Structure formats: structure tokens, C-alpha cells
Amino acid sequence: MVRRLAAMALGTLAILLALPSVQVFAEEGSRRPNIVFIFADDLSYRAVRYAGNPDVRTPNIDRLARSGLVFTHAYNQGSWSGAVCVASRTMLNTGRYLWHAKNLVGHLEQERQAGRIWSEQLRRAGYDTYFTGKWHVRLNAKSTFDFVTHVRPGMPKQTPEGYNRPIEGKPDPWSPYDPKFGGFWEGGTHWSEVLRDDARAFLRQAARRNRPFFMYLAFNASHDPRQSPKSYVDRYPPSKLALPKTFLPEYPFKDAMGCGKSLRDERLAPFPRTPYAVRVHRQEYYALITHMDDQIGAILGTLDELGLADNTYVVFTADHGLAVGEHGLFGKQNQFDHSVRVPFIIRGPGIAAGRRIEAPIYLQQVMPTTLEWAGLDVPDFVEFQSLLPLIQGKASRSAKTRPIYGAYLELQRMIVDGRYKLIVYPRVSKVLLFDLQDDPWELRDLASDPAHAKTVQRLLGKLQKLQEKTGDSLDLSGLSQRARFWDE
């Protein structure tokens, strides 16, 4: 009998040890940190005040940056479709690199059932999971989170009047604050305000439960149609806004890179671009961002009021940036910094206030980082690396200097390695090289300078290695023999 009982005890212990480490925390769930992930849409790293833009007002995001840690060089890897947000969010929720994530698109429900989705990992760790806002992943959000209110589409509905405008000297057919155009106003309350209310209700619910929580709060702002109350729009008179240093009437390679007049994002403003149109669109962009910032402030205020802030990690970032007139472009389907870099802030237990880390990262690295905060080992299927070594000052030199990969369809490839960025437009064998240290606005192409020939070749070689790592099958071999390093 004793021998049998001992065998049963050993069997039970073996089963417990075989279970995920999440079970260990069942008795101490309330002591584990909460996680609030605040996700913006179409928000360039240049569109927040703390990053040096004097035109835009983002007091609450700036306050979050001062009280937390800012990663100054956070990137998105790119997209396999014009809807860059779909690729970004699929990578974020699966933990896979760009082209590997694309291969999962038709199998995401199977991934969820196997526990290989971000929220499922945290749910199995004993976390209550909450969602509201923009989802845009080919997966049922209501199955993916415990508590769900609004599941918004990829963008609020745009109208014909919202395109090819404004034209200087003519009446503007569209208004950012007139509810008749729908969009963010559909339902009667601005979608950013609805998200604010959902988030505050989530926090009040969570405060009554003795469980750690993960909240995924995804704004549709600052995606077009860029609508906000008139009082916000009036804060930004177009005549007072600076024209971007990168302003161009038209980008010469727009068609070769897939950003011509037929691309939806690019049709928002007239061709050629005019200073007037760019300033008006920036007025509406900044107004929507400031309006979102106020809602973020209310969410953070509720976190404080409920006494939850000290044990909660708050992460603020966006799925990608946006051009809004830079380089003659309006969308995010390009490899310039204004479109591939995003704000990235972490505040929470053990995070030093006011710290800045310049090491390049991918925004999707937040996923494995949260798993480690929850006490989990990062699973083998997650390809993005946790940020904890960088946060704790324990990262290797290679982690601090790793090259960044970028892609858009089969039409663009990019690598950032240290101070240099290489962009390739394969359709026309065009290569561009920028020195980001001396030319952060990416205005001077150095690829035709013989002094940089070795740099071009070195970066092309590194880019091909990154292609293999990310599952990119586009053949760039032989590009150096046929590439156009000169404007012809």
C-alpha cells in the first residue's frame, strides 16, 4: 500500500511538473504584474511631442514617456499587403517574423487552440484577458480574449468626399468634425471615447477580481478618416504648421515601389502634393492624435484612482507610422523612418523613469516581454526576442546593434545597420543609401557615391541573410550587378 501511494504521489508530481509553468502561480496570481497594452494606429514616431515635434500636443503620452522608458528606435518589419496593420498585428499576436506570420494567416484558429497566440499564452498563465478596439487579425477576437466589448474593423468607413482633398482655392467637400460623414462618429460617440469608456470599465471590473489582467486597448486613431471634435481641429491652424523637411510634390519612385495614384492611402490628397494640402491633412492628423491623447490620459487616471498603477506595466506603441506628406507620400507603405518607426514606451514596476534606449527593436518584441513579466518562459515558436535583457542592461552587444529588416510586398526591401539604411526597389533595380546619423530626414541618397560602394555591397549581403531569417523568398541575388546606383 505504501509503495502504491508513493507511486501515485510521484505520478501526480510528474503531471504537475509537465504542466506549463503558469500553474505554479495559481495561489499567487494577484501578486503578478498586470499588463495594459495601449495600441495606436498609423502613429509615426515623429507625431508625438516628446520625440521632438513642436507642432503636436501629446501631454499624456509625454508624461508617460517621462515616467517610464522610451525605446527611441522601434520598427515594424513591414507587410505582405497594402493594409500594413494586418501584417503588423499578425506578427504581434503570433510572435512570428513577417513572412512566417503570413503563412499562418489561414491557420490562426488552429494556432489559438494550440495556445500559440499572445492572449492565449497569458490566459493559460492565469491572466484575465480584455480587448476593445481595432483587431484586424483573421481570428475571432471574442474567442481570443475573456472579456470583449467593441471589435472595430481595420478603419472607420471613409467616404468619397474624403479623397483627393483639399484643393486650394476650392471649397473642401469634407469635414473632420461633421457627423454626417460617419467614420469615427458612427454610433453617436467618437470611437476613441468609446474605447476610453470600455477601458475604464475593464479596469473597474479587474479591480474587483483577485487575478492579474492583460488589457489590449487598440485605438483606430490616428488612421483616416482623421476625425475629431471641432475644438481639437481648431487648435491646429494649417498656416501655423511647419511643412515637413522632406516635402516633395511627388516621389519619383512612387510607382515602382507600389505607392502610385491607385493606392488607397495615396489618393487621400491631390497629385502633385501641395503645401496647403499637406498642412490641412497634418492639422487633422494632429487633432486626432491630441484627442486620442486625452483619452489615454483618462485611462491612466483611472489606473491611478483604483490603486492599480504600481503593479501594472503600461506599454504604449503603434502598429506602424505614416507619411502624411513626407517624401511626397501619404501612406505607410514605404521604408522611410516616418512610416516604419513608431513611439514605444514602457512604464511599470522596476522601470526607471526618464530612461532612453537607442538600441533598435521591433515593436512586436513586446509580446515575449510580457510573457516574461507573467513568469513564463518564452516558447520556442516565438521568433521575436524579449526586451528584458535590454531593459535590465544585460543585453549582448549584438542585441544592441542588430540590423533591422523591412519589406513591402515584392516591391521594397530595407535594412538598417548602425548609422546606414539601404532601401531597394527590386522592380527597377534601384538602390538607395542613407546615412541616418548625418541625414536623419533621409534626404541625401549616397548610393551613387563611389566612397560608399563597399557599404552598399555589405548591406546587400546582410539584407539577404535577413531575408532567409524572416522567410523572405524574394531573390535579390545579382542585384549588385544590375542595380541602378545613379539617377538616369
Coordinates of N, CA, C and O in Angstrom, one line a residue, residues 197-368:
D197 N -14.1 54.6 -22.5 CA -15.1 54.2 -21.6 C -15.0 52.6 -21.4 O -15.1 52.2 -20.3
D198 N -14.7 51.9 -22.5 CA -14.6 50.5 -22.3 C -13.4 50.1 -21.4 O -13.5 49.3 -20.5
A199 N -12.3 50.8 -21.6 CA -11.0 50.6 -20.8 C -11.3 50.9 -19.4 O -10.8 50.1 -18.5
R200 N -11.9 52.0 -19.1 CA -12.2 52.3 -17.7 C -13.1 51.3 -17.0 O -12.9 51.0 -15.8
A201 N -14.1 50.8 -17.7 CA -15.0 49.8 -17.2 C -14.2 48.5 -17.0 O -14.4 47.8 -15.9
F202 N -13.3 48.2 -17.9 CA -12.5 47.0 -17.7 C -11.7 47.1 -16.4 O -11.6 46.1 -15.6
L203 N -11.1 48.3 -16.2 CA -10.2 48.5 -15.0 C -11.0 48.3 -13.7 O -10.6 47.7 -12.7
R204 N -12.2 48.9 -13.7 CA -13.1 48.8 -12.5 C -13.4 47.3 -12.3 O -13.5 46.9 -11.1
Q205 N -13.7 46.6 -13.4 CA -14.0 45.2 -13.2 C -12.8 44.4 -12.7 O -12.9 43.6 -11.7
A206 N -11.7 44.7 -13.2 CA -10.4 44.0 -12.8 C -10.1 44.3 -11.4 O -9.6 43.4 -10.7
A207 N -10.4 45.5 -10.9 CA -10.0 45.9 -9.6 C -10.8 45.0 -8.5 O -10.4 44.9 -7.4
R208 N -12.0 44.5 -9.0 CA -12.8 43.7 -8.1 C -12.4 42.2 -8.1 O -13.0 41.4 -7.3
R209 N -11.5 41.8 -9.0 CA -11.2 40.4 -9.1 C -9.7 40.2 -8.6 O -8.8 41.0 -8.9
N210 N -9.5 39.1 -8.0 CA -8.2 38.8 -7.4 C -7.4 38.0 -8.4 O -6.9 37.0 -8.1
R211 N -7.2 38.6 -9.6 CA -6.5 38.0 -10.7 C -5.7 39.0 -11.4 O -6.1 40.1 -11.6
P212 N -4.5 38.6 -11.9 CA -3.8 39.6 -12.8 C -4.5 39.7 -14.1 O -5.3 38.8 -14.5
F213 N -4.3 40.9 -14.8 CA -5.1 41.1 -16.0 C -4.1 41.6 -17.1 O -3.1 42.2 -16.9
F214 N -4.6 41.3 -18.3 CA -3.9 41.8 -19.6 C -5.0 42.5 -20.4 O -6.0 41.9 -20.8
M215 N -4.7 43.7 -20.7 CA -5.7 44.5 -21.4 C -5.0 45.0 -22.8 O -4.0 45.6 -22.7
Y216 N -5.7 44.7 -23.8 CA -5.3 45.0 -25.2 C -6.2 46.1 -25.7 O -7.4 45.8 -26.1
L217 N -5.8 47.4 -25.6 CA -6.7 48.5 -25.9 C -6.2 49.1 -27.2 O -5.1 49.8 -27.2
A218 N -6.9 48.9 -28.3 CA -6.4 49.3 -29.6 C -7.2 50.4 -30.3 O -8.3 50.1 -30.7
F219 N -6.7 51.6 -30.2 CA -7.3 52.7 -30.9 C -7.3 52.5 -32.4 O -6.3 52.1 -33.0
N220 N -8.4 53.0 -33.1 CA -8.3 53.2 -34.5 C -7.6 54.5 -34.9 O -7.1 54.6 -36.0
A221 N -7.6 55.5 -34.0 CA -6.8 56.7 -34.2 C -5.3 56.3 -34.2 O -4.9 55.4 -33.5
S222 N -4.6 56.9 -35.1 CA -4.9 58.1 -35.9 C -5.0 57.8 -37.4 O -4.6 58.6 -38.2
H223 N -5.7 56.7 -37.7 CA -6.0 56.3 -39.0 C -7.0 57.3 -39.6 O -7.9 57.8 -38.9
D224 N -7.0 57.4 -41.0 CA -8.0 58.2 -41.6 C -9.3 57.3 -41.6 O -9.2 56.1 -41.5
P225 N -10.5 58.0 -41.7 CA -10.7 59.4 -41.8 C -10.3 60.1 -40.5 O -10.8 59.7 -39.5
R226 N -9.5 61.1 -40.6 CA -8.9 61.7 -39.4 C -9.9 62.7 -38.8 O -9.9 63.9 -39.1
Q227 N -10.8 62.2 -38.0 CA -12.0 63.0 -37.5 C -11.8 63.2 -36.0 O -11.5 62.2 -35.2
S228 N -12.1 64.4 -35.6 CA -12.1 64.7 -34.1 C -13.0 65.9 -33.9 O -13.4 66.6 -34.9
P229 N -13.4 66.2 -32.7 CA -14.3 67.4 -32.4 C -13.6 68.7 -32.9 O -12.4 68.8 -33.0
K230 N -14.5 69.6 -33.3 CA -14.0 70.9 -33.9 C -13.0 71.6 -32.9 O -12.1 72.2 -33.4
S231 N -13.2 71.5 -31.6 CA -12.3 72.2 -30.7 C -10.9 71.7 -30.9 O -9.9 72.5 -30.6
Y232 N -10.7 70.4 -31.2 CA -9.4 69.9 -31.4 C -8.8 70.3 -32.7 O -7.6 70.7 -32.8
V233 N -9.6 70.3 -33.8 CA -9.2 70.7 -35.1 C -8.7 72.2 -35.1 O -7.7 72.6 -35.7
D234 N -9.5 73.0 -34.3 CA -9.2 74.4 -34.3 C -7.9 74.8 -33.6 O -7.4 75.9 -33.7
R235 N -7.4 73.8 -32.8 CA -6.1 74.0 -32.2 C -4.9 74.1 -33.1 O -3.8 74.5 -32.8
Y236 N -5.1 73.6 -34.3 CA -4.1 73.5 -35.3 C -4.3 74.2 -36.6 O -4.6 73.6 -37.7
P237 N -4.3 75.5 -36.6 CA -4.5 76.3 -37.9 C -3.4 75.9 -38.9 O -2.2 75.8 -38.5
P238 N -3.8 75.5 -40.1 CA -2.8 75.0 -41.0 C -1.6 76.0 -41.3 O -0.5 75.5 -41.5
S239 N -1.9 77.2 -41.3 CA -0.9 78.2 -41.5 C 0.2 78.2 -40.5 O 1.3 78.7 -40.7
K240 N -0.1 77.7 -39.3 CA 0.9 77.7 -38.2 C 1.7 76.4 -38.2 O 2.6 76.3 -37.4
L241 N 1.4 75.4 -39.0 CA 2.1 74.2 -39.0 C 3.2 74.2 -40.0 O 3.1 74.7 -41.1
A242 N 4.3 73.6 -39.5 CA 5.5 73.5 -40.4 C 5.3 72.5 -41.5 O 4.7 71.4 -41.3
L243 N 5.8 72.8 -42.7 CA 5.9 71.8 -43.7 C 7.0 70.9 -43.5 O 8.1 71.3 -43.0
P244 N 6.8 69.6 -43.7 CA 7.9 68.6 -43.4 C 9.1 69.0 -44.2 O 9.0 69.4 -45.4
K245 N 10.3 68.8 -43.6 CA 11.6 69.0 -44.3 C 11.7 68.1 -45.5 O 12.4 68.4 -46.5
T246 N 10.9 67.0 -45.5 CA 11.0 66.1 -46.6 C 9.9 66.3 -47.7 O 9.8 65.5 -48.6
F247 N 9.3 67.4 -47.6 CA 8.2 67.7 -48.6 C 8.7 67.6 -50.0 O 9.7 68.1 -50.4
L248 N 7.9 66.8 -50.8 CA 8.1 66.7 -52.3 C 6.7 66.8 -52.9 O 5.7 66.2 -52.4
P249 N 6.6 67.4 -54.1 CA 5.3 67.3 -54.9 C 5.0 65.9 -55.2 O 3.8 65.5 -55.2
E250 N 6.0 65.1 -55.6 CA 5.8 63.7 -56.0 C 7.1 62.9 -55.7 O 8.2 63.4 -56.0
Y251 N 7.0 61.7 -55.2 CA 8.1 60.9 -55.0 C 8.5 60.2 -56.4 O 7.6 59.5 -57.0
P252 N 9.7 60.3 -56.9 CA 10.0 59.8 -58.2 C 9.8 58.3 -58.4 O 9.6 57.9 -59.5
F253 N 9.9 57.5 -57.3 CA 9.8 56.1 -57.5 C 8.5 55.5 -56.9 O 8.4 54.4 -56.6
K254 N 7.5 56.4 -56.8 CA 6.2 56.0 -56.2 C 5.6 54.8 -56.9 O 5.0 53.9 -56.3
D255 N 5.6 54.8 -58.2 CA 5.0 53.7 -59.0 C 5.8 52.4 -58.9 O 5.3 51.3 -58.7
A256 N 7.1 52.5 -58.9 CA 8.0 51.3 -58.8 C 7.9 50.7 -57.5 O 8.1 49.5 -57.4
M257 N 7.6 51.5 -56.4 CA 7.5 50.9 -55.1 C 6.1 50.6 -54.7 O 5.9 50.2 -53.5
G258 N 5.1 50.7 -55.6 CA 3.8 50.4 -55.3 C 3.0 51.4 -54.5 O 2.0 51.1 -53.9
C259 N 3.4 52.7 -54.6 CA 2.7 53.8 -53.9 C 2.3 54.9 -54.9 O 2.4 56.1 -54.6
G260 N 1.7 54.4 -56.0 CA 1.3 55.4 -57.0 C -0.2 55.8 -56.8 O -0.7 55.6 -55.7
K261 N -0.7 56.4 -57.8 CA -2.0 57.1 -57.6 C -3.2 56.1 -57.4 O -4.3 56.6 -57.0
S262 N -3.0 54.8 -57.6 CA -4.1 53.9 -57.4 C -4.1 53.3 -55.9 O -5.1 52.7 -55.5
L263 N -3.0 53.6 -55.2 CA -3.0 53.1 -53.8 C -4.0 53.9 -52.9 O -3.9 55.1 -52.9
R264 N -4.8 53.3 -52.2 CA -5.9 54.0 -51.4 C -5.3 55.1 -50.6 O -5.8 56.2 -50.6
D265 N -4.3 54.8 -49.8 CA -3.8 55.8 -48.9 C -3.3 57.1 -49.7 O -3.4 58.2 -49.2
E266 N -2.7 56.8 -50.8 CA -2.1 57.9 -51.6 C -3.2 58.8 -52.3 O -2.9 59.9 -52.6
R267 N -4.4 58.2 -52.4 CA -5.4 59.0 -53.0 C -6.1 60.0 -52.1 O -7.0 60.8 -52.5
L268 N -5.7 60.0 -50.9 CA -6.3 61.0 -49.9 C -6.1 62.4 -50.3 O -6.9 63.3 -50.1
A269 N -4.9 62.7 -50.8 CA -4.6 64.1 -51.2 C -4.3 64.2 -52.7 O -4.0 63.2 -53.3
P270 N -4.4 65.4 -53.2 CA -4.2 65.6 -54.7 C -2.7 65.3 -55.1 O -1.8 65.5 -54.3
F271 N -2.6 64.9 -56.3 CA -1.3 64.9 -57.0 C -1.2 66.1 -58.0 O -2.2 66.3 -58.7
P272 N -0.1 66.7 -58.1 CA 1.1 66.7 -57.2 C 0.7 67.2 -55.8 O -0.3 68.0 -55.7
R273 N 1.5 66.9 -54.8 CA 1.2 67.3 -53.4 C 1.4 68.9 -53.4 O 2.3 69.4 -54.0
T274 N 0.7 69.5 -52.6 CA 0.8 71.0 -52.4 C 1.1 71.2 -50.9 O 0.6 70.5 -50.0
P275 N 1.8 72.3 -50.6 CA 2.0 72.7 -49.2 C 0.6 72.8 -48.4 O 0.5 72.4 -47.3
Y276 N -0.3 73.4 -49.1 CA -1.7 73.6 -48.5 C -2.3 72.3 -48.1 O -2.8 72.1 -47.0
A277 N -2.3 71.3 -49.0 CA -3.0 70.1 -48.8 C -2.3 69.3 -47.6 O -2.9 68.7 -46.7
V278 N -0.9 69.4 -47.6 CA -0.2 68.7 -46.6 C -0.5 69.3 -45.2 O -0.7 68.6 -44.2
R279 N -0.5 70.6 -45.2 CA -0.8 71.2 -43.9 C -2.2 70.9 -43.4 O -2.4 70.7 -42.2
V280 N -3.2 70.9 -44.3 CA -4.5 70.6 -43.8 C -4.6 69.2 -43.3 O -5.2 68.9 -42.3
H281 N -4.0 68.2 -44.0 CA -4.0 66.8 -43.6 C -3.3 66.7 -42.2 O -3.7 65.9 -41.4
R282 N -2.2 67.4 -42.1 CA -1.5 67.4 -40.8 C -2.3 68.0 -39.7 O -2.3 67.6 -38.5
Q283 N -3.1 69.0 -40.0 CA -4.0 69.6 -39.0 C -4.9 68.5 -38.5 O -5.1 68.4 -37.2
E284 N -5.5 67.8 -39.4 CA -6.5 66.7 -39.0 C -5.8 65.6 -38.3 O -6.4 65.0 -37.3
Y285 N -4.6 65.2 -38.7 CA -3.8 64.2 -38.1 C -3.5 64.5 -36.7 O -3.7 63.8 -35.7
Y286 N -2.9 65.7 -36.5 CA -2.5 66.1 -35.1 C -3.7 66.3 -34.2 O -3.7 65.9 -33.0
A287 N -4.9 66.8 -34.7 CA -6.1 66.9 -33.9 C -6.6 65.6 -33.4 O -6.9 65.4 -32.2
L288 N -6.6 64.6 -34.3 CA -7.0 63.2 -33.9 C -6.0 62.6 -32.9 O -6.5 62.0 -31.9
I289 N -4.7 62.9 -33.0 CA -3.7 62.4 -32.1 C -3.9 63.0 -30.7 O -3.9 62.4 -29.7
T290 N -4.2 64.3 -30.7 CA -4.4 65.0 -29.4 C -5.6 64.6 -28.7 O -5.7 64.4 -27.5
H291 N -6.7 64.3 -29.5 CA -7.9 63.8 -29.0 C -7.7 62.4 -28.4 O -8.2 62.1 -27.3
M292 N -6.9 61.5 -29.1 CA -6.6 60.2 -28.5 C -5.8 60.4 -27.3 O -6.0 59.7 -26.3
D293 N -4.8 61.3 -27.3 CA -4.0 61.5 -26.1 C -4.8 61.8 -24.9 O -4.6 61.4 -23.8
D294 N -5.9 62.6 -25.0 CA -6.8 62.9 -23.9 C -7.5 61.7 -23.4 O -7.7 61.5 -22.2
Q295 N -7.8 60.8 -24.3 CA -8.5 59.5 -23.8 C -7.5 58.6 -23.1 O -7.8 58.0 -22.1
I296 N -6.3 58.6 -23.6 CA -5.2 57.9 -22.9 C -5.0 58.4 -21.5 O -4.8 57.7 -20.5
G297 N -5.0 59.7 -21.4 CA -4.9 60.3 -20.0 C -6.0 59.9 -19.1 O -5.7 59.6 -17.9
A298 N -7.2 59.8 -19.6 CA -8.3 59.3 -18.7 C -8.1 57.9 -18.3 O -8.4 57.5 -17.2
I299 N -7.6 57.0 -19.2 CA -7.4 55.6 -18.9 C -6.3 55.5 -17.8 O -6.5 54.8 -16.8
L300 N -5.2 56.2 -18.0 CA -4.1 56.2 -17.0 C -4.6 56.8 -15.7 O -4.2 56.3 -14.6
G301 N -5.5 57.8 -15.7 CA -6.0 58.4 -14.5 C -6.8 57.4 -13.7 O -6.7 57.3 -12.5
T302 N -7.6 56.6 -14.4 CA -8.4 55.5 -13.8 C -7.5 54.5 -13.1 O -7.8 54.0 -12.0
L303 N -6.5 54.1 -13.8 CA -5.5 53.1 -13.3 C -4.9 53.7 -12.0 O -4.8 52.9 -11.0
D304 N -4.6 54.9 -11.9 CA -4.1 55.5 -10.6 C -5.2 55.6 -9.6 O -5.0 55.2 -8.4
E305 N -6.4 56.0 -9.9 CA -7.5 56.1 -9.0 C -7.8 54.8 -8.3 O -8.2 54.8 -7.1
L306 N -7.7 53.7 -9.0 CA -8.1 52.4 -8.5 C -6.9 51.8 -7.7 O -7.0 50.6 -7.2
G307 N -5.8 52.4 -7.7 CA -4.6 51.9 -7.0 C -3.9 50.8 -7.7 O -3.3 50.0 -7.0
L308 N -4.1 50.7 -9.0 CA -3.5 49.6 -9.7 C -2.2 49.9 -10.4 O -1.5 49.0 -10.9
A309 N -1.8 51.2 -10.5 CA -0.7 51.6 -11.3 C 0.6 51.0 -10.8 O 1.5 50.6 -11.7
D310 N 0.8 50.9 -9.5 CA 2.2 50.4 -9.0 C 2.5 49.0 -9.4 O 3.7 48.6 -9.5
N311 N 1.5 48.2 -9.7 CA 1.7 46.8 -10.1 C 1.3 46.5 -11.5 O 0.9 45.4 -11.8
T312 N 1.3 47.5 -12.3 CA 0.9 47.4 -13.7 C 1.9 47.9 -14.7 O 2.4 49.1 -14.6
Y313 N 2.3 47.1 -15.7 CA 3.1 47.6 -16.8 C 2.2 48.2 -17.8 O 1.2 47.5 -18.2
V314 N 2.5 49.4 -18.2 CA 1.8 50.0 -19.3 C 2.7 50.1 -20.5 O 3.9 50.6 -20.4
V315 N 2.3 49.6 -21.6 CA 3.1 49.7 -22.9 C 2.3 50.5 -23.9 O 1.1 50.2 -24.1
F316 N 2.9 51.6 -24.4 CA 2.2 52.4 -25.5 C 3.1 52.3 -26.7 O 4.3 52.6 -26.7
T317 N 2.5 51.9 -27.9 CA 3.1 51.9 -29.1 C 2.1 52.0 -30.2 O 0.9 52.3 -30.0
A318 N 2.5 51.8 -31.5 CA 1.6 51.8 -32.6 C 2.0 50.7 -33.6 O 3.1 50.2 -33.5
D319 N 1.1 50.4 -34.6 CA 1.4 49.3 -35.5 C 2.4 49.7 -36.6 O 3.1 48.8 -37.1
H320 N 2.5 51.0 -36.9 CA 3.4 51.5 -37.9 C 3.2 53.0 -37.9 O 2.4 53.5 -37.2
G321 N 4.1 53.7 -38.7 CA 4.0 55.1 -38.8 C 3.1 55.5 -40.0 O 2.3 54.8 -40.5
L322 N 3.4 56.7 -40.5 CA 2.6 57.3 -41.6 C 3.4 58.5 -42.2 O 4.1 59.2 -41.4
A323 N 3.2 58.7 -43.5 CA 4.0 59.8 -44.1 C 3.3 61.2 -44.0 O 3.9 62.2 -43.7
V324 N 2.0 61.2 -44.3 CA 1.2 62.5 -44.3 C 2.0 63.6 -45.0 O 2.2 64.7 -44.4
G325 N 2.5 63.4 -46.2 CA 3.1 64.5 -46.9 C 4.7 64.4 -47.0 O 5.3 65.1 -47.7
E326 N 5.3 63.5 -46.2 CA 6.7 63.4 -46.3 C 7.1 62.6 -47.5 O 6.5 61.6 -47.9
H327 N 8.2 63.1 -48.1 CA 8.7 62.4 -49.4 C 7.7 62.3 -50.5 O 7.7 61.5 -51.3
G328 N 6.7 63.2 -50.4 CA 5.6 63.2 -51.4 C 4.6 62.1 -51.3 O 3.8 61.8 -52.1
L329 N 4.7 61.4 -50.1 CA 3.8 60.2 -49.8 C 2.8 60.5 -48.7 O 3.0 61.4 -47.9
F330 N 1.7 59.8 -48.7 CA 0.7 60.0 -47.6 C 0.5 58.7 -46.8 O 0.0 58.8 -45.7
G331 N 0.8 57.5 -47.3 CA 0.5 56.3 -46.6 C 1.7 55.8 -45.8 O 2.7 56.5 -45.5
K332 N 1.6 54.5 -45.4 CA 2.6 53.9 -44.6 C 3.3 52.8 -45.4 O 4.2 52.1 -44.8
Q333 N 3.0 52.7 -46.7 CA 3.6 51.6 -47.5 C 4.9 52.0 -48.0 O 5.2 51.9 -49.3
N334 N 5.9 52.3 -47.2 CA 7.2 52.7 -47.6 C 8.2 52.4 -46.5 O 7.8 52.1 -45.4
Q335 N 9.5 52.6 -46.8 CA 10.5 52.2 -45.9 C 11.2 53.3 -45.2 O 12.3 53.2 -44.6
F336 N 10.7 54.5 -45.4 CA 11.3 55.7 -44.7 C 10.9 55.6 -43.2 O 9.9 55.1 -42.8
D337 N 11.8 56.3 -42.4 CA 11.6 56.2 -40.9 C 10.2 56.7 -40.5 O 9.7 56.2 -39.5
H338 N 9.7 57.7 -41.1 CA 8.4 58.2 -40.7 C 7.3 57.2 -40.8 O 6.3 57.3 -40.1
S339 N 7.5 56.1 -41.6 CA 6.5 55.1 -41.7 C 6.8 53.8 -41.1 O 5.9 53.0 -40.9
V340 N 8.1 53.5 -40.9 CA 8.4 52.2 -40.3 C 8.8 52.3 -38.8 O 8.8 51.3 -38.1
R341 N 8.9 53.5 -38.3 CA 9.2 53.7 -36.9 C 8.0 54.2 -36.1 O 7.2 55.0 -36.6
V342 N 7.9 53.8 -34.8 CA 6.8 54.1 -34.0 C 7.2 54.6 -32.6 O 8.3 54.2 -32.2
P343 N 6.4 55.3 -31.9 CA 6.7 55.5 -30.5 C 6.7 54.2 -29.7 O 5.9 53.3 -30.1
F344 N 7.4 54.1 -28.6 CA 7.4 52.9 -27.9 C 7.8 53.2 -26.4 O 9.0 53.6 -26.2
I345 N 6.9 53.1 -25.5 CA 7.1 53.5 -24.1 C 6.7 52.3 -23.2 O 5.6 51.7 -23.4
I346 N 7.5 52.1 -22.1 CA 7.1 51.1 -21.1 C 7.2 51.8 -19.7 O 8.2 52.5 -19.4
R347 N 6.1 51.7 -19.0 CA 6.1 52.2 -17.6 C 5.7 51.0 -16.7 O 4.7 50.3 -17.0
G348 N 6.3 50.9 -15.5 CA 5.8 49.8 -14.7 C 6.8 49.5 -13.6 O 7.9 50.2 -13.4
P349 N 6.6 48.4 -12.8 CA 7.5 48.0 -11.7 C 8.9 47.8 -12.2 O 9.2 47.1 -13.1
G350 N 9.8 48.5 -11.5 CA 11.2 48.4 -11.8 C 11.7 49.1 -13.0 O 12.9 49.0 -13.3
I351 N 10.9 49.9 -13.7 CA 11.3 50.6 -14.8 C 11.7 52.0 -14.4 O 10.9 52.8 -13.8
A352 N 12.9 52.4 -14.7 CA 13.4 53.7 -14.3 C 12.8 54.8 -15.1 O 12.6 54.7 -16.3
A353 N 12.4 55.9 -14.4 CA 11.7 57.0 -15.1 C 12.7 57.8 -16.0 O 13.9 58.0 -15.6
G354 N 12.2 58.2 -17.1 CA 13.0 59.1 -18.0 C 14.2 58.5 -18.7 O 15.0 59.2 -19.3
R355 N 14.2 57.2 -18.7 CA 15.3 56.5 -19.4 C 15.1 56.3 -20.9 O 13.9 56.2 -21.3
R356 N 16.1 56.4 -21.7 CA 16.0 56.2 -23.1 C 17.0 55.1 -23.6 O 18.1 55.0 -23.1
I357 N 16.5 54.2 -24.4 CA 17.3 53.2 -25.0 C 17.3 53.3 -26.5 O 16.2 53.3 -27.2
E358 N 18.5 53.5 -27.2 CA 18.5 53.7 -28.6 C 18.7 52.5 -29.4 O 18.7 52.5 -30.6
A359 N 18.9 51.3 -28.7 CA 19.1 50.1 -29.5 C 17.9 49.8 -30.3 O 16.7 50.0 -29.9
P360 N 18.1 49.4 -31.6 CA 16.9 49.2 -32.5 C 16.2 47.9 -32.0 O 16.8 46.9 -31.7
I361 N 14.8 48.0 -32.1 CA 14.0 46.9 -31.7 C 12.8 46.8 -32.7 O 12.6 47.8 -33.5
Y362 N 12.1 45.7 -32.7 CA 10.8 45.6 -33.4 C 9.7 45.8 -32.4 O 9.8 45.3 -31.2
L363 N 8.7 46.5 -32.7 CA 7.6 46.7 -31.8 C 7.0 45.4 -31.3 O 6.5 45.3 -30.2
Q364 N 7.0 44.4 -32.1 CA 6.5 43.1 -31.8 C 7.2 42.4 -30.7 O 6.7 41.4 -30.1
Q365 N 8.4 42.9 -30.3 CA 9.1 42.3 -29.2 C 8.4 42.5 -27.8 O 8.8 41.9 -26.8
V366 N 7.3 43.3 -27.8 CA 6.6 43.5 -26.6 C 5.9 42.2 -26.2 O 5.7 41.9 -25.0
M367 N 5.6 41.3 -27.2 CA 4.8 40.1 -26.9 C 5.6 39.2 -26.0 O 5.2 38.8 -24.9
P368 N 6.9 38.8 -26.4 CA 7.6 37.9 -25.5 C 8.0 38.6 -24.2 O 8.2 37.9 -23.1

